[in-house]
Amino acid sequence: MPELPEVETTRRGLAPHLEGRHVVTAILRRPDLRWPIPAAIEETLPGQRIDAVRRRAKYLLIDTAAGSAVLHLGMSGSLRVLPADTPVRDHDHVDLLLDDDRVLRFNDPRRFGCLLWQPSGDTHELLRDLGPEPLSDAFDGDYLFQLSRGRKAPVKTFLMDQKVVVGVGNIYAAEALFAAGVSPLRAAGKVSRERYAELAGAIKAILGYAIQRGGTTLRDFISPDGAPGYFEQELAAYGRGGEPCPRCGRPLKQASIGQRTTVWCGHCQR
């Protein structure tokens, strides 16, 4: 599933083409994706000027004065800005026709993505209880340390809790824990303030670098310009179970934590 860097890459690719444009009409080739598409997408969004394209966690928000279209790419979704007469492919479920004779096209073969509506002045229920953005000033080692006290769950599970911090999915949690030398098995409440400072710094650095590299190409993800992400070529831990540790050369361990495959070095991560 696309993680924060992939969604941010998508946002940055789309924003210059969408911001300032007006939505002429919405074409829905099916009434639902993961959930039913609200009537407001066809009834309220057309005629509106796109003021901004934002990201909150792994959701994209297309902001207008009337409200925001809320999109999630799911496991296989992609967004393209194309000439309006571009032939429709399989799984091209939604078009937003723009006033420059182009369309924002949402393709989603597996239909785990979504297109929802957030009225102006409201916060959609999917976004209400989310934690801080990991690249914001609100997220640091002190925040993690205070929130983790008394928690017995593994620190990797703690980091992947979207109420703790958004957008740190399986790939980047594994990479940050490796960079900080923290075992993913350690109880969240047993990690010191100093080590949380290192971990928060690693999360910020790795996510920032992954955004610069265009995200991580896994399964279906490609950016809006059709280019793959390149961070996959530099993964130190994720997906490398049994291979030599980049630091000590010992075989990396692999296990399931919270039903997610986890890779770490038993020597370098404590």
mmCIF file of C-alpha atoms in Angstrom:
data_model
loop_
_atom_site.group_PDB
_atom_site.id
_atom_site.type_symbol
_atom_site.label_atom_id
_atom_site.label_comp_id
_atom_site.label_asym_id
_atom_site.label_seq_id
_atom_site.Cartn_x
_atom_site.Cartn_y
_atom_site.Cartn_z
ATOM 1 C CA MET A 1 0.000 0.000 0.000
ATOM 2 C CA PRO A 2 1.367 3.479 -0.796
ATOM 3 C CA GLU A 3 2.816 5.105 2.300
ATOM 4 C CA LEU A 4 3.327 8.761 3.174
ATOM 5 C CA PRO A 5 6.216 9.451 0.751
ATOM 6 C CA GLU A 6 4.294 7.921 -2.147
ATOM 7 C CA VAL A 7 1.191 9.981 -1.343
ATOM 8 C CA GLU A 8 3.262 13.150 -0.894
ATOM 9 C CA THR A 9 4.980 12.454 -4.224
ATOM 10 C CA THR A 10 1.546 12.151 -5.812
ATOM 11 C CA ARG A 11 0.396 15.401 -4.189
ATOM 12 C CA ARG A 12 3.432 17.301 -5.424
ATOM 13 C CA GLY A 13 2.955 15.936 -8.903
ATOM 14 C CA LEU A 14 -0.721 16.889 -9.066
ATOM 15 C CA ALA A 15 -0.779 20.279 -7.338
ATOM 16 C CA PRO A 16 0.705 22.402 -10.179
ATOM 17 C CA HIS A 17 -1.857 20.993 -12.615
ATOM 18 C CA LEU A 18 -4.924 21.289 -10.370
ATOM 19 C CA GLU A 19 -4.564 24.367 -8.189
ATOM 20 C CA GLY A 20 -6.404 27.340 -9.672
ATOM 21 C CA ARG A 21 -8.440 25.215 -12.083
ATOM 22 C CA HIS A 22 -12.220 24.802 -11.932
ATOM 23 C CA VAL A 23 -13.969 21.440 -11.891
ATOM 24 C CA VAL A 24 -16.441 21.345 -14.786
ATOM 25 C CA THR A 25 -18.048 17.997 -14.061
ATOM 26 C CA ALA A 26 -17.462 14.703 -12.292
ATOM 27 C CA ILE A 27 -17.826 11.456 -14.246
ATOM 28 C CA LEU A 28 -18.392 8.386 -12.088
ATOM 29 C CA ARG A 29 -18.197 5.112 -13.986
ATOM 30 C CA ARG A 30 -19.255 3.203 -10.896
ATOM 31 C CA PRO A 31 -21.077 4.379 -7.753
ATOM 32 C CA ASP A 32 -18.510 3.109 -5.282
ATOM 33 C CA LEU A 33 -14.909 2.195 -4.612
ATOM 34 C CA ARG A 34 -14.163 0.904 -1.136
ATOM 35 C CA TRP A 35 -17.218 2.889 0.010
ATOM 36 C CA PRO A 36 -20.067 4.584 -1.884
ATOM 37 C CA ILE A 37 -19.014 7.840 -3.553
ATOM 38 C CA PRO A 38 -21.070 10.664 -1.983
ATOM 39 C CA ALA A 39 -23.560 12.572 -4.110
ATOM 40 C CA ALA A 40 -21.658 15.806 -3.354
ATOM 41 C CA ILE A 41 -18.884 14.715 -5.744
ATOM 42 C CA GLU A 42 -21.343 15.044 -8.646
ATOM 43 C CA GLU A 43 -23.606 17.744 -7.216
ATOM 44 C CA THR A 44 -21.374 20.117 -5.214
ATOM 45 C CA LEU A 45 -17.830 19.788 -6.550
ATOM 46 C CA PRO A 46 -18.553 20.806 -10.192
ATOM 47 C CA GLY A 47 -18.209 24.555 -10.659
ATOM 48 C CA GLN A 48 -15.784 24.891 -7.777
ATOM 49 C CA ARG A 49 -12.272 26.325 -8.024
ATOM 50 C CA ILE A 50 -9.509 24.086 -6.666
ATOM 51 C CA ASP A 51 -7.738 26.202 -4.055
ATOM 52 C CA ALA A 52 -5.194 23.633 -2.852
ATOM 53 C CA VAL A 53 -4.161 20.004 -3.016
ATOM 54 C CA ARG A 54 -3.203 18.849 0.474
ATOM 55 C CA ARG A 55 -2.135 15.644 2.183
ATOM 56 C CA ARG A 56 -3.284 14.482 5.608
ATOM 57 C CA ALA A 57 -1.701 11.184 6.587
ATOM 58 C CA LYS A 58 -2.175 8.982 3.509
ATOM 59 C CA TYR A 59 -5.217 10.908 2.269
ATOM 60 C CA LEU A 60 -5.215 13.547 -0.460
ATOM 61 C CA LEU A 61 -7.593 16.478 -0.108
ATOM 62 C CA ILE A 62 -8.669 18.619 -3.057
ATOM 63 C CA ASP A 63 -9.818 21.819 -1.388
ATOM 64 C CA THR A 64 -12.531 24.129 -2.689
ATOM 65 C CA ALA A 65 -14.664 26.791 -1.020
ATOM 66 C CA ALA A 66 -17.558 24.327 -0.743
ATOM 67 C CA GLY A 67 -15.505 21.512 0.744
ATOM 68 C CA SER A 68 -12.852 18.951 -0.070
ATOM 69 C CA ALA A 69 -12.756 15.791 -2.122
ATOM 70 C CA VAL A 70 -10.972 13.196 0.036
ATOM 71 C CA LEU A 71 -9.028 10.528 -1.843
ATOM 72 C CA HIS A 72 -7.135 7.450 -0.737
ATOM 73 C CA LEU A 73 -5.170 5.388 -3.245
ATOM 74 C CA GLY A 74 -5.748 2.099 -1.447
ATOM 75 C CA MET A 75 -3.462 -0.712 -2.597
ATOM 76 C CA SER A 76 -3.500 -0.093 -6.332
ATOM 77 C CA GLY A 77 -4.938 3.359 -7.018
ATOM 78 C CA SER A 78 -3.295 5.997 -9.186
ATOM 79 C CA LEU A 79 -4.135 9.527 -10.261
ATOM 80 C CA ARG A 80 -3.241 11.090 -13.604
ATOM 81 C CA VAL A 81 -3.878 14.464 -15.218
ATOM 82 C CA LEU A 82 -4.611 13.710 -18.889
ATOM 83 C CA PRO A 83 -6.104 15.310 -21.998
ATOM 84 C CA ALA A 84 -9.885 14.998 -21.772
ATOM 85 C CA ASP A 85 -10.075 12.843 -24.901
ATOM 86 C CA THR A 86 -7.624 10.213 -23.593
ATOM 87 C CA PRO A 87 -9.239 6.777 -24.110
ATOM 88 C CA VAL A 88 -10.614 5.211 -20.950
ATOM 89 C CA ARG A 89 -8.788 2.102 -19.727
ATOM 90 C CA ASP A 90 -10.020 -0.716 -17.545
ATOM 91 C CA HIS A 91 -10.492 0.404 -13.939
ATOM 92 C CA ASP A 92 -10.609 4.144 -14.799
ATOM 93 C CA HIS A 93 -13.462 4.687 -12.364
ATOM 94 C CA VAL A 94 -13.572 8.474 -11.917
ATOM 95 C CA ASP A 95 -12.828 11.557 -14.035
ATOM 96 C CA LEU A 96 -12.873 15.134 -12.775
ATOM 97 C CA LEU A 97 -13.096 17.263 -15.921
ATOM 98 C CA LEU A 98 -11.157 20.521 -15.546
ATOM 99 C CA ASP A 99 -11.640 23.854 -17.294
ATOM 100 C CA ASP A 100 -8.482 23.426 -19.391
ATOM 101 C CA ASP A 101 -9.830 20.368 -21.262
ATOM 102 C CA ARG A 102 -7.927 17.925 -19.083
ATOM 103 C CA VAL A 103 -9.156 15.386 -16.566
ATOM 104 C CA LEU A 104 -7.968 14.129 -13.226
ATOM 105 C CA ARG A 105 -8.439 10.378 -13.681
ATOM 106 C CA PHE A 106 -8.614 7.886 -10.807
ATOM 107 C CA ASN A 107 -7.691 4.310 -11.746
ATOM 108 C CA ASP A 108 -8.062 1.621 -9.070
ATOM 109 C CA PRO A 109 -8.043 -2.053 -10.148
ATOM 110 C CA ARG A 110 -8.596 -3.489 -6.683
ATOM 111 C CA ARG A 111 -11.033 -0.784 -5.538
ATOM 112 C CA PHE A 112 -9.539 -0.472 -2.049
ATOM 113 C CA GLY A 113 -9.200 3.272 -2.586
ATOM 114 C CA CYS A 114 -11.881 5.827 -1.846
ATOM 115 C CA LEU A 115 -13.356 9.129 -2.993
ATOM 116 C CA LEU A 116 -15.297 10.887 -0.246
ATOM 117 C CA TRP A 117 -16.472 14.409 0.590
ATOM 118 C CA GLN A 118 -15.653 16.744 3.485
ATOM 119 C CA PRO A 119 -17.938 19.802 3.711
ATOM 120 C CA SER A 120 -16.280 23.161 4.313
ATOM 121 C CA GLY A 121 -15.589 23.736 8.019
ATOM 122 C CA ASP A 122 -15.926 20.037 8.864
ATOM 123 C CA THR A 123 -13.383 17.262 9.399
ATOM 124 C CA HIS A 124 -14.195 13.887 7.896
ATOM 125 C CA GLU A 125 -14.575 11.107 10.443
ATOM 126 C CA LEU A 126 -11.613 9.245 8.907
ATOM 127 C CA LEU A 127 -9.360 12.214 9.713
ATOM 128 C CA ARG A 128 -10.619 13.284 13.144
ATOM 129 C CA ASP A 129 -8.553 11.106 15.470
ATOM 130 C CA LEU A 130 -5.265 11.058 13.589
ATOM 131 C CA GLY A 131 -1.954 11.782 15.271
ATOM 132 C CA PRO A 132 0.505 14.492 14.227
ATOM 133 C CA GLU A 133 2.326 14.535 10.907
ATOM 134 C CA PRO A 134 5.800 12.996 11.324
ATOM 135 C CA LEU A 135 7.515 15.875 9.498
ATOM 136 C CA SER A 136 5.848 18.516 11.675
ATOM 137 C CA ASP A 137 7.281 20.244 14.754
ATOM 138 C CA ALA A 138 4.611 18.525 16.873
ATOM 139 C CA PHE A 139 6.364 15.203 16.369
ATOM 140 C CA ASP A 140 9.615 14.602 18.245
ATOM 141 C CA GLY A 141 11.280 12.282 20.735
ATOM 142 C CA ASP A 142 9.689 13.901 23.772
ATOM 143 C CA TYR A 143 6.230 13.412 22.275
ATOM 144 C CA LEU A 144 6.900 9.716 21.626
ATOM 145 C CA PHE A 145 8.436 9.207 25.054
ATOM 146 C CA GLN A 146 5.486 10.743 26.917
ATOM 147 C CA LEU A 147 2.866 8.896 24.877
ATOM 148 C CA SER A 148 4.608 5.538 25.197
ATOM 149 C CA ARG A 149 4.840 5.352 28.976
ATOM 150 C CA GLY A 150 3.257 2.165 30.268
ATOM 151 C CA ARG A 151 2.681 0.699 26.832
ATOM 152 C CA LYS A 152 3.600 -2.972 26.473
ATOM 153 C CA ALA A 153 3.024 -3.280 22.721
ATOM 154 C CA PRO A 154 6.149 -3.582 20.539
ATOM 155 C CA VAL A 155 7.595 -0.230 19.553
ATOM 156 C CA LYS A 156 7.060 -1.010 15.863
ATOM 157 C CA THR A 157 3.329 -1.505 16.459
ATOM 158 C CA PHE A 158 3.298 1.719 18.487
ATOM 159 C CA LEU A 159 4.868 3.690 15.625
ATOM 160 C CA MET A 160 2.385 2.292 13.114
ATOM 161 C CA ASP A 161 -0.624 3.382 15.193
ATOM 162 C CA GLN A 162 -2.140 6.265 13.208
ATOM 163 C CA LYS A 163 -3.415 7.815 16.446
ATOM 164 C CA VAL A 164 0.213 8.094 17.601
ATOM 165 C CA VAL A 165 1.706 9.444 14.375
ATOM 166 C CA VAL A 166 0.377 9.307 10.837
ATOM 167 C CA GLY A 167 2.032 7.865 7.781
ATOM 168 C CA VAL A 168 4.726 5.680 9.363
ATOM 169 C CA GLY A 169 3.778 2.410 7.701
ATOM 170 C CA ASN A 170 5.532 -0.924 7.637
ATOM 171 C CA ILE A 171 8.349 0.019 5.265
ATOM 172 C CA TYR A 172 9.417 3.228 6.945
ATOM 173 C CA ALA A 173 8.922 1.970 10.513
ATOM 174 C CA ALA A 174 11.312 -0.892 9.750
ATOM 175 C CA GLU A 175 13.844 1.444 8.150
ATOM 176 C CA ALA A 176 13.692 4.019 10.971
ATOM 177 C CA LEU A 177 14.089 1.374 13.684
ATOM 178 C CA PHE A 178 17.111 -0.010 11.877
ATOM 179 C CA ALA A 179 18.639 3.463 11.478
ATOM 180 C CA ALA A 180 18.117 4.235 15.174
ATOM 181 C CA GLY A 181 19.356 0.805 16.323
ATOM 182 C CA VAL A 182 16.094 0.046 18.159
ATOM 183 C CA SER A 183 14.698 -3.483 18.130
ATOM 184 C CA PRO A 184 11.132 -3.612 16.780
ATOM 185 C CA LEU A 185 10.373 -6.200 19.499
ATOM 186 C CA ARG A 186 11.167 -3.875 22.410
ATOM 187 C CA ALA A 187 8.108 -2.748 24.380
ATOM 188 C CA ALA A 188 7.240 0.850 23.525
ATOM 189 C CA GLY A 189 7.201 1.776 27.202
ATOM 190 C CA LYS A 190 10.755 0.450 27.666
ATOM 191 C CA VAL A 191 12.382 2.751 25.103
ATOM 192 C CA SER A 192 14.246 5.661 26.705
ATOM 193 C CA ARG A 193 13.735 9.341 25.975
ATOM 194 C CA GLU A 194 17.164 9.528 24.333
ATOM 195 C CA ARG A 195 16.447 6.600 22.032
ATOM 196 C CA TYR A 196 13.056 8.066 21.096
ATOM 197 C CA ALA A 197 14.858 11.268 20.138
ATOM 198 C CA GLU A 198 17.061 9.230 17.802
ATOM 199 C CA LEU A 199 14.055 7.351 16.467
ATOM 200 C CA ALA A 200 12.022 10.492 15.766
ATOM 201 C CA GLY A 201 15.018 11.991 13.997
ATOM 202 C CA ALA A 202 15.426 8.843 11.907
ATOM 203 C CA ILE A 203 11.740 8.869 10.928
ATOM 204 C CA LYS A 204 11.954 12.490 9.793
ATOM 205 C CA ALA A 205 15.188 11.940 7.882
ATOM 206 C CA ILE A 206 14.082 8.734 6.155
ATOM 207 C CA LEU A 207 10.643 10.028 5.187
ATOM 208 C CA GLY A 208 12.158 13.284 3.913
ATOM 209 C CA TYR A 209 14.733 11.441 1.855
ATOM 210 C CA ALA A 210 12.162 8.976 0.501
ATOM 211 C CA ILE A 211 10.015 11.897 -0.673
ATOM 212 C CA GLN A 212 13.028 13.331 -2.494
ATOM 213 C CA ARG A 213 13.589 9.937 -4.126
ATOM 214 C CA GLY A 214 9.971 9.690 -5.238
ATOM 215 C CA GLY A 215 8.777 7.064 -2.775
ATOM 216 C CA THR A 216 9.227 3.309 -2.844
ATOM 217 C CA THR A 217 8.178 1.169 -5.796
ATOM 218 C CA LEU A 218 6.345 -1.835 -4.395
ATOM 219 C CA ARG A 219 3.717 -3.690 -6.423
ATOM 220 C CA ASP A 220 1.529 -1.050 -8.076
ATOM 221 C CA PHE A 221 2.849 2.339 -7.023
ATOM 222 C CA ILE A 222 4.049 4.819 -9.614
ATOM 223 C CA SER A 223 3.976 8.591 -9.377
ATOM 224 C CA PRO A 224 1.571 10.795 -11.383
ATOM 225 C CA ASP A 225 4.151 11.310 -14.140
ATOM 226 C CA GLY A 226 4.459 7.540 -14.590
ATOM 227 C CA ALA A 227 7.906 7.323 -12.990
ATOM 228 C CA PRO A 228 8.609 4.733 -10.288
ATOM 229 C CA GLY A 229 9.865 5.589 -6.824
ATOM 230 C CA TYR A 230 13.538 4.894 -6.268
ATOM 231 C CA PHE A 231 13.874 4.515 -2.479
ATOM 232 C CA GLU A 232 13.344 0.748 -2.786
ATOM 233 C CA GLN A 233 16.876 0.464 -4.134
ATOM 234 C CA GLU A 234 18.217 1.793 -0.818
ATOM 235 C CA LEU A 235 16.200 -0.175 1.744
ATOM 236 C CA ALA A 236 18.423 -1.389 4.583
ATOM 237 C CA ALA A 237 15.997 -3.762 6.326
ATOM 238 C CA TYR A 238 12.521 -4.017 4.831
ATOM 239 C CA GLY A 239 12.120 -7.052 2.582
ATOM 240 C CA ARG A 240 15.680 -8.255 3.253
ATOM 241 C CA GLY A 241 15.078 -11.037 5.782
ATOM 242 C CA GLY A 242 17.956 -13.526 5.773
ATOM 243 C CA GLU A 243 20.256 -11.222 3.837
ATOM 244 C CA PRO A 244 23.439 -9.748 5.412
ATOM 245 C CA CYS A 245 22.962 -6.748 7.699
ATOM 246 C CA PRO A 246 24.405 -3.646 5.975
ATOM 247 C CA ARG A 247 26.279 -2.823 9.189
ATOM 248 C CA CYS A 248 27.558 -6.053 10.741
ATOM 249 C CA GLY A 249 27.040 -8.622 8.001
ATOM 250 C CA ARG A 250 25.026 -11.009 10.168
ATOM 251 C CA PRO A 251 21.801 -12.420 8.647
ATOM 252 C CA LEU A 252 18.822 -10.154 9.208
ATOM 253 C CA LYS A 253 16.015 -11.705 11.235
ATOM 254 C CA GLN A 254 12.410 -11.846 10.074
ATOM 255 C CA ALA A 255 9.174 -12.363 12.009
ATOM 256 C CA SER A 256 5.561 -11.230 12.074
ATOM 257 C CA ILE A 257 4.680 -8.386 14.449
ATOM 258 C CA GLY A 258 1.080 -7.244 14.491
ATOM 259 C CA GLN A 259 0.441 -9.394 11.418
ATOM 260 C CA ARG A 260 3.074 -7.479 9.459
ATOM 261 C CA THR A 261 6.366 -8.910 8.280
ATOM 262 C CA THR A 262 9.243 -7.337 10.204
ATOM 263 C CA VAL A 263 12.960 -7.489 9.459
ATOM 264 C CA TRP A 264 15.709 -6.399 11.859
ATOM 265 C CA CYS A 265 19.255 -7.111 12.955
ATOM 266 C CA GLY A 266 19.455 -8.957 16.255
ATOM 267 C CA HIS A 267 22.984 -7.626 16.787
ATOM 268 C CA CYS A 268 22.662 -3.953 15.775
ATOM 269 C CA GLN A 269 19.128 -3.319 17.074
ATOM 270 C CA ARG A 270 18.539 -3.553 20.814
#
